[in-house]
Amino acid sequence: MPIPPSRHARLAIACLMVMQTVSAPSTLRADSAALRFSLSPTTADADASGKMSGSFGVKKSLFKVEVAKLAPSSTYDLKVNDLVQATFTTTSKGTARIEFRAPAKSGQDALDFDPRGGLVSIVKEGVPHLEGIFSGAGESAGSSVNEQAYLTNLTQNPKARASVRFTQDTKGVKRFTVDVSNAPDGLCKLLVGGQEVGEMTITKKRGKLLFEAGKTGSKAMPLTFDPRGATVDLIQGETSLFTGTMKAQSFGANTDKKAAYLLAIPPVSEETVGQAKAKWTVSEKAVRKFSVELEDVALGSYEFSVNGIRKGLIEITGESGELEFSNQPDGEALLLDFDPILATLSISQDETVLFSGVFDPSVLATKPAPEAESRLDENLTSTGLVPAASAKARYEVDNKGYHRFKVEMEDSTVGVYSLLVGGVHRASIRVVQTVNGPEGEVEFGTKTEPGKVSLKFDPRGQLVEIANSSREVLFSHILGSGSAAVGGGGGNVSTPLLIQGSLFASSGASGLVSFSFQKDEDGGASFKLQARGLSAGSYDVVIGGITRGTLIVEEDDSVTEGEVEFDDTPKRDEVLLNFEVLGQEVAIKQGETIFFSRVIPLE
């Protein structure tokens, strides 16, 4: 990867941040949840007791576990779905209280996972002493639930609203409510998990459905399903009005501020060969990933440590090697059980430290200092939002040490665009019509000159983005990482994307088929289908009218399940993803019979 002149020295000395994007969650809705459940003792400790509670919202969230009558002054693990989220020691009376918060203050455990629907267990030396489901099938009697979520508005009216609420009182009475306002009048079908469960008539732009269970003499529709965590769709004719999930958006648990940082880990001496870098990303869905990569080093095993604690080995069998962590690990990723921010990262071999530095994303470049003459020209990478548009950047240092930075746009819609560097708005680019077509530019400089904006930052090695007035990103490019293909395509960075939902069941079809389309910041894409409750057998997966794979559904512990995954770099048992998914109809078929189908939304 091309490196601007003198950048090596800055990276080695200051561990300069080379990529950052930060933005608020895309939707700050009035979702909320208040939940309370009990933990049940196992045969390992029949006297133990415990309870769990949580409050979840888009601005802050809390998950709390309290235990009593455990062994005094003893160490236990708190697991959620078999992943250790905390280790604690009981008091001399055998009690303990563990709290997870988002946002977390210094010394507090961060709520960076979603316990809802999961099995929570208190474990000592591998043996569970207390267990309980935190909201879902199998939860304790006497539980209390009050959870509300807003669905995504797909209508032409920006004021249209649809909310879903699930409540359960301590006597076991359950209610599921769907409330719609400012929506077009007419008959709507309500689908939960892809299955039609009722019809709603919207009159004078309003509609409401109530399902109820556990109450004698109820006049509501019978609640024969559990909507928690399921996709919910309202469809009028062939038009989708609203879609979403019956799970409240919760800061820290399933929604967060988007961020991405890539920093060099500096070598400990000039004799160290190769390069090391660490990357931290947070998606708006609160998926956190951390990776460490080594390049151009000798073959072998390298130990990676965080604050002196060993976290894993980086195996080098070719030009590079990588170690990955995630709070939702799958595949080869390890569990992210540490906070990398402001931590000291070290890479060593045979007890000799080769690279070491503090992972500090707050280190932002200030006004560039004079340096040797140089010039950097790169085409910016298009996100594909406006295929015909192009953009390029130039960074140069003249023979007097003055710095200049220029960004140009062409063939985009006339208007005003935002230039962001490291996630910060630095200037506006006004695109106007010229004899050569739509054009616009902005220029910065460390020397005061007419028409130039004062250059008080160094964009080299940072993420440069151009966004329209709707905050949609047209170009996203790490300056200094190499020029994109002519015309802006084929670049080096992508806007992460995650689209999830359920396929719609045909009349008479049983079960559920959920889908997940994911595109990461490196441009990698995957599409997964997961089936549950279908009749055992083999099904064709038809995408865009072409059979792309086979879904095998098998019985496992009296439940039928199956999945198929497509990936642009497939591993074993995965199918190559070399075709379009977004905007295409996906159908699950046997012969000519369609059991589930849906057009996958574009966003």
Coordinates of C-alpha atoms in Angstrom, one line a residue:
M1 CA 0.0 0.0 0.0
P2 CA 1.5 3.3 -1.0
I3 CA 2.5 5.5 2.0
P4 CA 2.8 9.3 1.7
P5 CA 6.3 10.6 2.3
S6 CA 7.3 10.9 6.0
R7 CA 4.2 9.0 7.1
H8 CA 6.2 6.1 8.3
A9 CA 7.9 8.3 10.9
R10 CA 4.7 9.7 12.1
L11 CA 3.1 6.3 12.5
A12 CA 6.1 4.9 14.4
I13 CA 6.4 7.7 16.8
A14 CA 2.8 8.8 17.4
C15 CA 0.8 5.7 16.4
L16 CA -1.3 8.0 14.2
M17 CA -4.9 7.1 13.6
V18 CA -5.4 6.2 10.0
M19 CA -9.1 5.6 9.7
Q20 CA -12.1 7.0 11.7
T21 CA -15.8 7.3 11.1
V22 CA -18.2 8.2 13.8
S23 CA -21.9 9.0 13.6
A24 CA -24.9 8.8 15.8
P25 CA -27.3 5.8 15.5
S26 CA -29.4 6.2 12.3
T27 CA -32.7 6.2 14.3
L28 CA -33.3 7.5 17.8
R29 CA -36.8 6.1 18.3
A30 CA -38.8 5.8 21.5
D31 CA -38.1 2.1 21.8
S32 CA -38.0 0.8 25.4
A33 CA -38.1 -2.3 27.4
A34 CA -38.4 -3.1 31.1
L35 CA -37.8 -6.8 31.9
R36 CA -37.7 -8.9 35.1
F37 CA -37.0 -12.7 35.5
S38 CA -35.8 -15.2 38.1
L39 CA -32.9 -17.5 38.0
S40 CA -33.5 -21.1 39.0
P41 CA -31.1 -23.3 41.1
T42 CA -29.6 -26.4 39.6
T43 CA -29.0 -29.7 41.4
A44 CA -25.4 -28.4 42.0
D45 CA -26.8 -25.8 44.5
A46 CA -30.4 -26.3 45.4
D47 CA -30.4 -23.4 48.0
A48 CA -29.1 -20.7 45.6
S49 CA -31.4 -18.0 44.3
G50 CA -31.2 -15.1 41.8
K51 CA -33.0 -12.6 39.7
M52 CA -32.4 -10.7 36.5
S53 CA -33.7 -7.3 35.4
G54 CA -33.1 -4.9 32.6
S55 CA -34.1 -1.5 31.2
F56 CA -33.3 -0.9 27.6
G57 CA -33.5 2.3 25.6
V58 CA -31.9 4.1 22.7
K59 CA -29.9 6.4 24.9
K60 CA -29.0 4.2 27.8
S61 CA -29.4 0.6 28.9
L62 CA -28.9 -1.5 32.1
F63 CA -28.7 -5.3 32.6
K64 CA -28.5 -6.4 36.3
V65 CA -28.1 -9.8 37.9
E66 CA -28.4 -10.4 41.6
V67 CA -27.6 -13.7 43.4
A68 CA -27.8 -15.0 46.9
K69 CA -27.1 -18.1 48.9
L70 CA -24.1 -19.1 46.8
A71 CA -20.8 -20.2 48.3
P72 CA -19.3 -17.3 50.3
S73 CA -16.2 -15.6 49.0
S74 CA -16.1 -17.7 45.9
T75 CA -15.5 -17.0 42.2
Y76 CA -18.2 -17.5 39.6
D77 CA -18.6 -16.8 35.9
L78 CA -21.7 -15.1 34.5
K79 CA -22.5 -16.6 31.1
V80 CA -25.0 -15.6 28.4
N81 CA -25.5 -18.3 25.8
D82 CA -22.3 -20.0 27.1
L83 CA -20.1 -16.9 26.6
V84 CA -18.5 -15.5 29.7
Q85 CA -19.5 -11.9 30.2
A86 CA -18.2 -11.4 33.7
T87 CA -16.3 -13.1 36.5
F88 CA -17.2 -12.1 40.0
T89 CA -16.6 -13.0 43.7
T90 CA -19.4 -13.4 46.2
T91 CA -19.5 -11.7 49.5
S92 CA -18.9 -13.5 52.8
K93 CA -22.7 -14.0 52.8
G94 CA -22.7 -15.6 49.4
T95 CA -24.3 -12.7 47.6
A96 CA -23.4 -10.6 44.6
R97 CA -24.8 -8.0 42.2
I98 CA -23.4 -7.6 38.7
E99 CA -24.4 -4.7 36.5
F100 CA -23.8 -3.9 32.9
R101 CA -24.4 -0.4 31.6
A102 CA -24.4 1.4 28.3
P103 CA -22.8 3.9 28.1
A104 CA -20.5 2.7 30.8
K105 CA -18.5 4.9 33.1
S106 CA -15.0 4.2 34.3
G107 CA -14.9 1.0 36.4
Q108 CA -18.3 -0.2 35.2
D109 CA -18.9 -3.3 33.1
A110 CA -20.0 -2.3 29.6
L111 CA -23.3 -3.7 28.2
D112 CA -21.8 -4.7 24.8
F113 CA -24.0 -7.7 24.3
D114 CA -27.8 -8.4 24.1
P115 CA -29.0 -10.8 26.8
R116 CA -32.6 -10.9 25.5
G117 CA -33.7 -14.4 24.5
G118 CA -30.5 -15.9 25.9
L119 CA -29.7 -18.4 28.6
V120 CA -28.1 -16.7 31.6
S121 CA -26.1 -19.0 33.9
I122 CA -24.0 -18.6 37.0
V123 CA -21.2 -21.1 36.7
K124 CA -18.5 -22.3 39.1
E125 CA -15.6 -24.5 37.8
G126 CA -17.7 -25.3 34.7
V127 CA -20.8 -26.4 36.6
P128 CA -24.0 -24.2 36.4
H129 CA -25.5 -23.3 39.8
L130 CA -28.2 -20.9 38.6
E131 CA -29.9 -20.7 35.2
G132 CA -32.7 -18.8 33.5
I133 CA -34.0 -17.5 30.2
F134 CA -33.9 -13.7 29.9
S135 CA -37.1 -13.1 28.0
G136 CA -38.3 -15.9 25.8
A137 CA -39.6 -19.5 25.7
G138 CA -38.7 -21.3 28.9
E139 CA -38.5 -18.1 31.1
S140 CA -39.4 -18.3 34.8
A141 CA -43.0 -18.1 36.1
G142 CA -43.9 -14.7 37.6
S143 CA -41.8 -12.8 35.0
S144 CA -42.6 -9.3 34.0
V145 CA -42.2 -7.9 30.4
N146 CA -43.0 -4.5 28.9
E147 CA -41.3 -4.0 25.5
Q148 CA -42.1 -1.6 22.7
A149 CA -40.5 -1.1 19.3
Y150 CA -41.2 1.2 16.4
L151 CA -41.3 -0.3 12.9
T152 CA -39.6 1.2 9.9
N153 CA -41.9 3.4 7.8
L154 CA -42.0 2.3 4.1
T155 CA -44.9 4.5 3.1
Q156 CA -44.7 7.8 1.2
N157 CA -45.9 9.7 4.3
P158 CA -43.0 10.6 6.6
K159 CA -45.4 11.1 9.5
A160 CA -46.7 7.5 9.3
R161 CA -46.0 5.5 12.4
A162 CA -46.4 1.8 13.5
S163 CA -45.4 0.5 16.9
V164 CA -45.5 -3.0 18.4
R165 CA -45.7 -3.8 22.1
F166 CA -45.5 -7.0 24.0
T167 CA -46.4 -7.2 27.7
Q168 CA -46.6 -10.0 30.3
D169 CA -47.6 -9.5 33.9
T170 CA -46.6 -11.6 36.9
K171 CA -49.9 -13.6 36.6
G172 CA -49.0 -14.8 33.1
V173 CA -51.3 -12.5 31.1
K174 CA -49.7 -11.7 27.7
R175 CA -50.6 -9.0 25.2
F176 CA -49.3 -8.1 21.8
T177 CA -50.4 -4.8 20.4
V178 CA -49.9 -3.3 16.9
D179 CA -50.8 0.4 16.6
V180 CA -50.7 2.4 13.3
S181 CA -51.2 6.1 12.6
N182 CA -51.1 8.3 9.5
A183 CA -51.1 5.3 7.3
P184 CA -53.1 4.9 4.0
D185 CA -56.6 3.5 4.6
G186 CA -57.4 -0.1 3.6
L187 CA -57.0 -3.7 4.6
C188 CA -53.5 -4.8 5.8
K189 CA -52.1 -8.2 6.5
L190 CA -50.0 -8.6 9.7
L191 CA -47.1 -11.1 9.4
V192 CA -45.0 -12.1 12.3
G193 CA -41.9 -14.2 11.5
G194 CA -43.1 -14.3 7.9
Q195 CA -46.4 -16.0 8.9
E196 CA -49.8 -14.2 8.5
V197 CA -51.4 -13.9 12.0
G198 CA -54.2 -11.4 11.4
E199 CA -55.7 -8.6 9.4
M200 CA -56.0 -4.9 10.3
T201 CA -58.4 -2.4 8.7
I202 CA -56.9 1.1 8.6
T203 CA -59.7 3.7 8.8
K204 CA -59.1 7.5 8.9
K205 CA -55.4 6.7 8.8
R206 CA -55.5 4.7 12.1
G207 CA -55.5 1.0 12.9
K208 CA -55.0 -1.3 15.9
L209 CA -54.8 -5.0 16.6
L210 CA -54.7 -6.6 20.0
F211 CA -53.8 -10.3 20.8
E212 CA -54.1 -11.7 24.3
A213 CA -53.4 -14.9 26.1
G214 CA -53.9 -16.1 29.7
K215 CA -57.0 -14.0 30.4
T216 CA -60.4 -15.6 30.8
G217 CA -63.1 -14.1 28.7
S218 CA -60.8 -11.9 26.6
K219 CA -62.4 -10.4 23.5
A220 CA -59.0 -9.9 21.8
M221 CA -57.6 -12.1 19.2
P222 CA -55.9 -15.2 20.7
L223 CA -52.1 -14.8 21.1
T224 CA -50.9 -18.2 20.0
F225 CA -47.4 -17.1 19.1
D226 CA -44.5 -15.3 20.8
P227 CA -43.6 -12.2 18.8
R228 CA -40.4 -11.4 20.8
G229 CA -37.4 -11.1 18.5
A230 CA -39.5 -11.9 15.4
T231 CA -39.8 -9.7 12.3
V232 CA -43.1 -7.9 11.9
D233 CA -44.5 -6.8 8.6
L234 CA -47.6 -4.9 7.6
I235 CA -48.6 -5.4 3.9
Q236 CA -51.4 -3.7 2.0
G237 CA -52.0 -5.4 -1.2
E238 CA -48.6 -5.9 -2.8
T239 CA -47.1 -2.9 -0.9
S240 CA -45.1 -3.2 2.4
L241 CA -46.1 -0.3 4.7
F242 CA -44.0 -1.1 7.7
T243 CA -41.3 -3.6 8.7
G244 CA -39.1 -4.2 11.7
T245 CA -38.5 -6.5 14.7
M246 CA -40.3 -7.0 18.0
K247 CA -37.2 -6.1 19.9
A248 CA -36.6 -2.6 21.3
Q249 CA -33.5 -0.8 20.1
S250 CA -31.1 -0.7 23.0
F251 CA -28.0 1.3 23.2
G252 CA -25.0 -1.0 23.7
A253 CA -27.1 -4.2 23.3
N254 CA -28.3 -3.9 19.7
T255 CA -27.6 -0.3 18.6
D256 CA -24.6 1.9 19.0
K257 CA -22.7 4.8 17.5
K258 CA -21.0 3.7 14.3
A259 CA -17.2 3.9 14.5
A260 CA -14.1 2.6 12.7
Y261 CA -10.5 3.1 13.6
L262 CA -7.3 1.7 12.1
L263 CA -4.0 2.4 13.8
A264 CA -0.5 1.3 13.3
I265 CA 1.2 -0.5 16.2
P266 CA 4.7 1.0 16.1
P267 CA 7.8 -1.2 16.1
V268 CA 9.9 -1.0 19.3
S269 CA 13.1 -0.4 17.4
E270 CA 14.3 0.6 14.0
E271 CA 15.6 -3.0 13.5
T272 CA 12.1 -4.5 13.6
V273 CA 11.0 -5.8 10.2
G274 CA 7.5 -5.6 8.9
Q275 CA 4.3 -3.7 9.9
A276 CA 1.6 -4.2 12.5
K277 CA -1.9 -2.6 12.6
A278 CA -5.0 -2.9 14.6
K279 CA -8.6 -2.2 13.5
W280 CA -11.7 -1.5 15.7
T281 CA -15.2 -1.3 14.2
V282 CA -18.6 -0.8 15.8
S283 CA -21.7 -1.2 13.6
E284 CA -25.0 0.6 14.2
K285 CA -26.3 -2.9 15.2
A286 CA -23.7 -2.9 18.1
V287 CA -21.6 -5.6 16.5
R288 CA -18.0 -4.9 17.7
K289 CA -15.0 -6.3 15.9
F290 CA -11.3 -5.9 16.7
S291 CA -8.5 -7.3 14.6
V292 CA -4.7 -7.3 14.6
E293 CA -2.7 -7.8 11.4
L294 CA 1.0 -8.5 10.7
E295 CA 2.6 -7.9 7.3
D296 CA 6.0 -8.6 5.8
V297 CA 7.4 -10.5 8.8
A298 CA 9.1 -13.8 9.0
L299 CA 7.0 -17.0 9.0
G300 CA 6.0 -18.3 12.4
S301 CA 3.8 -17.7 15.4
Y302 CA 3.5 -14.3 17.1
E303 CA 1.9 -13.7 20.5
F304 CA -0.6 -10.8 20.8
S305 CA -1.2 -9.3 24.2
V306 CA -3.4 -6.6 25.7
N307 CA -2.1 -4.8 28.8
G308 CA 0.3 -7.6 29.2
I309 CA -2.3 -10.4 29.0
R310 CA -2.0 -12.9 26.2
K311 CA -5.0 -12.9 23.9
G312 CA -4.0 -15.2 21.1
L313 CA -1.5 -16.2 18.4
I314 CA -1.0 -14.6 15.0
E315 CA 0.1 -17.3 12.6
I316 CA 2.2 -16.2 9.6
T317 CA 2.2 -18.7 6.8
G318 CA 2.5 -16.2 3.9
E319 CA 2.9 -12.5 3.4
S320 CA 0.5 -11.6 6.3
G321 CA -1.6 -13.0 9.2
E322 CA -4.5 -11.8 11.2
L323 CA -6.2 -12.4 14.6
E324 CA -9.9 -11.4 14.9
F325 CA -12.2 -10.8 17.9
S326 CA -15.9 -10.0 18.1
N327 CA -18.6 -9.6 20.7
Q328 CA -20.7 -11.8 18.5
P329 CA -18.0 -14.3 17.4
D330 CA -18.6 -16.7 14.5
G331 CA -16.4 -18.5 12.1
E332 CA -12.7 -17.9 13.1
A333 CA -13.2 -14.9 15.4
L334 CA -12.5 -15.1 19.1
L335 CA -14.7 -13.6 21.8
L336 CA -13.9 -9.9 22.3
D337 CA -13.5 -10.0 26.1
F338 CA -11.5 -6.8 26.5
D339 CA -11.7 -3.1 25.7
P340 CA -9.0 -2.1 23.2
I341 CA -9.5 1.7 23.6
L342 CA -6.5 3.2 25.4
A343 CA -5.1 -0.3 26.0
T344 CA -1.4 -1.2 25.4
L345 CA -1.2 -3.6 22.5
S346 CA 1.9 -5.8 22.1
I347 CA 3.1 -8.4 19.6
S348 CA 6.1 -10.6 20.5
Q349 CA 7.9 -13.7 19.4
D350 CA 10.1 -15.9 21.7
E351 CA 9.4 -13.4 24.5
T352 CA 10.9 -10.6 22.5
V353 CA 8.5 -7.6 22.0
L354 CA 8.5 -6.5 18.4
F355 CA 5.6 -4.0 18.2
S356 CA 3.9 -2.1 21.1
G357 CA 1.7 0.9 21.4
V358 CA -1.4 2.4 23.0
F359 CA -4.6 2.1 20.9
D360 CA -5.8 5.7 21.2
P361 CA -8.3 6.8 18.5
S362 CA -8.5 10.3 20.0
V363 CA -5.1 11.2 18.5
L364 CA -6.2 13.4 15.6
A365 CA -3.8 15.1 13.3
T366 CA -3.3 18.8 13.9
K367 CA -2.0 21.4 11.5
P368 CA 0.7 19.7 9.4
A369 CA 4.3 20.7 10.1
P370 CA 6.7 21.6 7.3
E371 CA 8.2 18.6 5.6
A372 CA 10.0 17.5 2.4
E373 CA 8.4 18.2 -1.0
S374 CA 5.9 15.6 -2.1
R375 CA 2.7 15.0 -4.0
L376 CA -0.2 12.5 -3.7
D377 CA -3.0 12.1 -6.3
E378 CA -5.8 9.5 -5.9
N379 CA -9.2 8.8 -7.3
L380 CA -11.7 8.5 -4.5
T381 CA -13.7 5.2 -4.1
S382 CA -17.3 5.5 -5.1
T383 CA -20.0 3.7 -3.0
G384 CA -22.1 3.3 -6.1
L385 CA -24.8 5.6 -5.0
V386 CA -24.3 7.8 -8.1
P387 CA -22.4 5.5 -10.6
A388 CA -21.6 8.3 -13.1
A389 CA -20.0 10.6 -10.5
S390 CA -16.3 10.8 -9.9
A391 CA -14.0 12.5 -7.4
K392 CA -10.3 12.9 -6.8
A393 CA -8.0 14.3 -4.2
R394 CA -4.6 15.8 -4.3
Y395 CA -2.3 16.4 -1.4
E396 CA 1.0 18.2 -2.0
V397 CA 3.8 19.8 0.0
D398 CA 5.8 22.4 -2.0
N399 CA 9.5 23.2 -1.8
K400 CA 8.9 25.7 1.0
G401 CA 7.1 23.1 3.2
Y402 CA 3.6 24.5 2.7
H403 CA 0.8 21.9 2.5
R404 CA -2.2 22.0 0.2
F405 CA -5.2 19.6 0.0
K406 CA -7.7 19.7 -2.9
V407 CA -10.9 17.6 -3.6
E408 CA -12.8 17.7 -6.9
M409 CA -16.1 16.3 -7.9
E410 CA -17.6 15.7 -11.4
D411 CA -20.8 14.4 -12.9
S412 CA -22.9 14.4 -9.7
T413 CA -26.2 16.2 -9.2
V414 CA -25.9 20.0 -8.9
G415 CA -26.0 20.9 -5.2
V416 CA -24.0 21.2 -2.0
Y417 CA -22.1 18.3 -0.6
S418 CA -20.3 17.7 2.7
L419 CA -16.6 16.8 2.8
L420 CA -15.8 14.7 5.9
V421 CA -12.3 13.8 7.0
G422 CA -12.0 11.3 9.9
G423 CA -15.8 11.6 10.4
V424 CA -15.6 15.4 10.8
H425 CA -17.2 17.9 8.4
R426 CA -14.3 20.0 7.1
A427 CA -15.9 22.0 4.3
S428 CA -18.8 22.1 1.7
I429 CA -18.3 21.3 -2.0
R430 CA -20.7 23.3 -4.2
V431 CA -21.3 21.4 -7.5
V432 CA -22.5 23.7 -10.3
Q433 CA -23.3 23.3 -14.0
T434 CA -20.3 24.1 -16.3
V435 CA -19.7 23.8 -20.0
N436 CA -18.0 20.4 -19.1
G437 CA -20.9 19.2 -17.0
P438 CA -21.5 19.4 -13.2
E439 CA -18.3 20.2 -11.3
G440 CA -17.2 21.4 -7.8
E441 CA -14.1 21.6 -5.7
V442 CA -12.7 22.8 -2.4
E443 CA -9.1 23.6 -1.5
F444 CA -7.2 23.9 1.8
G445 CA -3.7 25.2 2.6
T446 CA -1.4 25.9 5.5
K447 CA -0.5 29.2 3.9
T448 CA -3.1 31.9 3.9
E449 CA -4.2 32.3 0.3
P450 CA -7.4 33.7 -1.4
G451 CA -10.1 31.1 -2.0
K452 CA -8.4 28.4 0.3
V453 CA -9.7 27.0 3.6
S454 CA -7.2 26.9 6.4
L455 CA -5.7 23.4 6.6
K456 CA -5.7 22.5 10.3
F457 CA -5.6 18.8 9.9
D458 CA -3.7 16.1 7.9
P459 CA -6.1 14.0 5.8
R460 CA -3.3 11.5 4.8
G461 CA -4.1 8.1 6.2
Q462 CA -7.6 9.2 7.3
L463 CA -11.1 8.3 5.9
V464 CA -12.2 10.9 3.3
E465 CA -15.9 10.9 2.6
I466 CA -18.3 13.0 0.4
A467 CA -22.0 13.0 1.5
N468 CA -25.1 14.6 0.1
S469 CA -27.6 16.7 2.0
S470 CA -29.4 13.5 3.0
R471 CA -26.2 12.3 4.7
E472 CA -25.8 9.5 2.1
V473 CA -22.2 8.8 1.3
L474 CA -21.2 9.0 -2.4
F475 CA -17.4 8.5 -1.9
S476 CA -15.5 6.8 0.9
H477 CA -11.7 6.4 0.7
I478 CA -8.6 6.1 2.9
L479 CA -6.3 8.8 1.5
G480 CA -2.8 7.3 0.9
S481 CA -4.1 3.7 0.4
G482 CA -3.9 3.7 -3.3
S483 CA -6.0 5.2 -6.1
A484 CA -9.4 3.8 -6.9
A485 CA -10.1 2.6 -10.5
V486 CA -10.8 5.3 -13.0
G487 CA -14.3 6.5 -12.6
G488 CA -14.3 5.8 -8.9
G489 CA -15.2 2.1 -8.8
G490 CA -13.3 -0.8 -7.4
G491 CA -12.1 1.0 -4.3
N492 CA -10.6 0.0 -1.0
V493 CA -13.4 0.7 1.5
S494 CA -17.1 0.1 1.7
T495 CA -20.0 1.3 3.8
P496 CA -21.0 -1.5 6.1
L497 CA -24.5 -2.8 5.6
L498 CA -26.7 -5.3 7.5
I499 CA -30.3 -6.2 6.4
Q500 CA -32.2 -8.8 8.3
G501 CA -35.8 -10.1 8.1
S502 CA -38.0 -13.0 7.3
L503 CA -39.3 -14.5 4.1
F504 CA -43.0 -14.5 3.7
A505 CA -44.8 -17.8 4.0
S506 CA -47.2 -19.0 1.3
S507 CA -50.6 -20.1 2.4
G508 CA -50.4 -23.3 4.3
A509 CA -46.6 -23.2 4.8
S510 CA -45.4 -23.8 8.3
G511 CA -42.2 -22.7 10.0
L512 CA -39.9 -19.7 9.6
V513 CA -37.2 -18.7 7.2
S514 CA -35.1 -15.7 8.2
F515 CA -32.5 -14.0 6.1
S516 CA -29.4 -11.8 6.7
F517 CA -27.5 -9.9 4.1
Q518 CA -24.2 -8.4 5.3
K519 CA -21.5 -6.2 3.7
D520 CA -18.5 -5.3 5.8
E521 CA -16.2 -2.3 5.6
D522 CA -13.7 -4.2 3.5
G523 CA -16.4 -4.9 0.9
G524 CA -16.9 -8.5 1.7
A525 CA -20.5 -9.7 1.3
S526 CA -22.5 -12.7 2.6
F527 CA -26.2 -13.8 2.5
K528 CA -27.6 -16.4 4.9
L529 CA -30.9 -18.2 5.1
Q530 CA -31.9 -20.0 8.3
A531 CA -35.0 -22.3 8.4
R532 CA -36.9 -23.6 11.5
G533 CA -40.0 -25.6 11.7
L534 CA -40.2 -26.6 8.0
S535 CA -40.9 -30.2 7.0
A536 CA -37.6 -32.1 6.8
G537 CA -36.2 -32.3 3.2
S538 CA -34.3 -30.6 0.5
Y539 CA -35.5 -27.2 -0.9
D540 CA -34.3 -25.2 -3.8
V541 CA -33.1 -21.6 -3.1
V542 CA -34.1 -19.5 -6.1
I543 CA -32.7 -15.9 -6.3
G544 CA -33.7 -13.6 -9.1
G545 CA -35.4 -16.6 -10.9
I546 CA -32.2 -18.7 -10.8
T547 CA -31.6 -21.7 -8.5
R548 CA -28.5 -20.7 -6.5
G549 CA -28.3 -23.4 -3.8
T550 CA -30.0 -26.0 -1.7
L551 CA -31.4 -25.7 1.7
I552 CA -31.3 -28.9 3.7
V553 CA -33.8 -29.1 6.6
E554 CA -33.2 -31.9 9.1
E555 CA -34.7 -32.9 12.4
D556 CA -32.6 -32.2 15.5
D557 CA -34.0 -32.9 19.0
S558 CA -37.6 -33.0 17.6
V559 CA -37.0 -29.6 15.9
T560 CA -36.4 -29.2 12.2
E561 CA -33.6 -26.8 11.3
G562 CA -31.4 -25.9 8.3
E563 CA -29.3 -23.1 6.9
V564 CA -27.4 -22.2 3.8
E565 CA -24.9 -19.4 3.5
F566 CA -23.5 -17.6 0.4
D567 CA -20.2 -15.7 0.6
D568 CA -18.0 -13.9 -1.9
T569 CA -15.0 -15.7 -0.4
P570 CA -16.7 -19.0 0.6
K571 CA -15.3 -21.3 3.3
R572 CA -16.2 -25.0 3.6
D573 CA -19.9 -25.7 3.2
E574 CA -20.6 -22.1 1.9
V575 CA -21.8 -21.3 -1.6
L576 CA -20.1 -18.6 -3.8
L577 CA -21.9 -15.3 -3.8
N578 CA -21.3 -13.9 -7.2
F579 CA -24.7 -12.6 -8.0
E580 CA -27.0 -9.8 -6.9
V581 CA -29.3 -10.3 -3.8
L582 CA -30.6 -6.9 -2.9
G583 CA -33.7 -6.0 -4.9
Q584 CA -34.1 -9.7 -6.0
E585 CA -36.9 -12.1 -5.1
V586 CA -35.7 -15.0 -2.9
A587 CA -37.9 -18.1 -3.0
I588 CA -37.8 -21.5 -1.1
K589 CA -39.2 -24.1 -3.4
Q590 CA -39.8 -27.9 -3.9
G591 CA -40.5 -28.6 -7.5
E592 CA -43.0 -25.9 -8.6
T593 CA -44.3 -25.2 -5.1
I594 CA -43.2 -22.0 -3.4
F595 CA -43.2 -22.2 0.4
F596 CA -41.5 -18.9 1.3
S597 CA -40.6 -15.9 -0.8
R598 CA -39.7 -12.2 -0.6
V599 CA -38.0 -9.4 -2.5
I600 CA -35.0 -8.5 -0.4
P601 CA -35.1 -4.8 0.3
L602 CA -32.3 -2.5 -1.0
E603 CA -31.7 -1.0 2.5

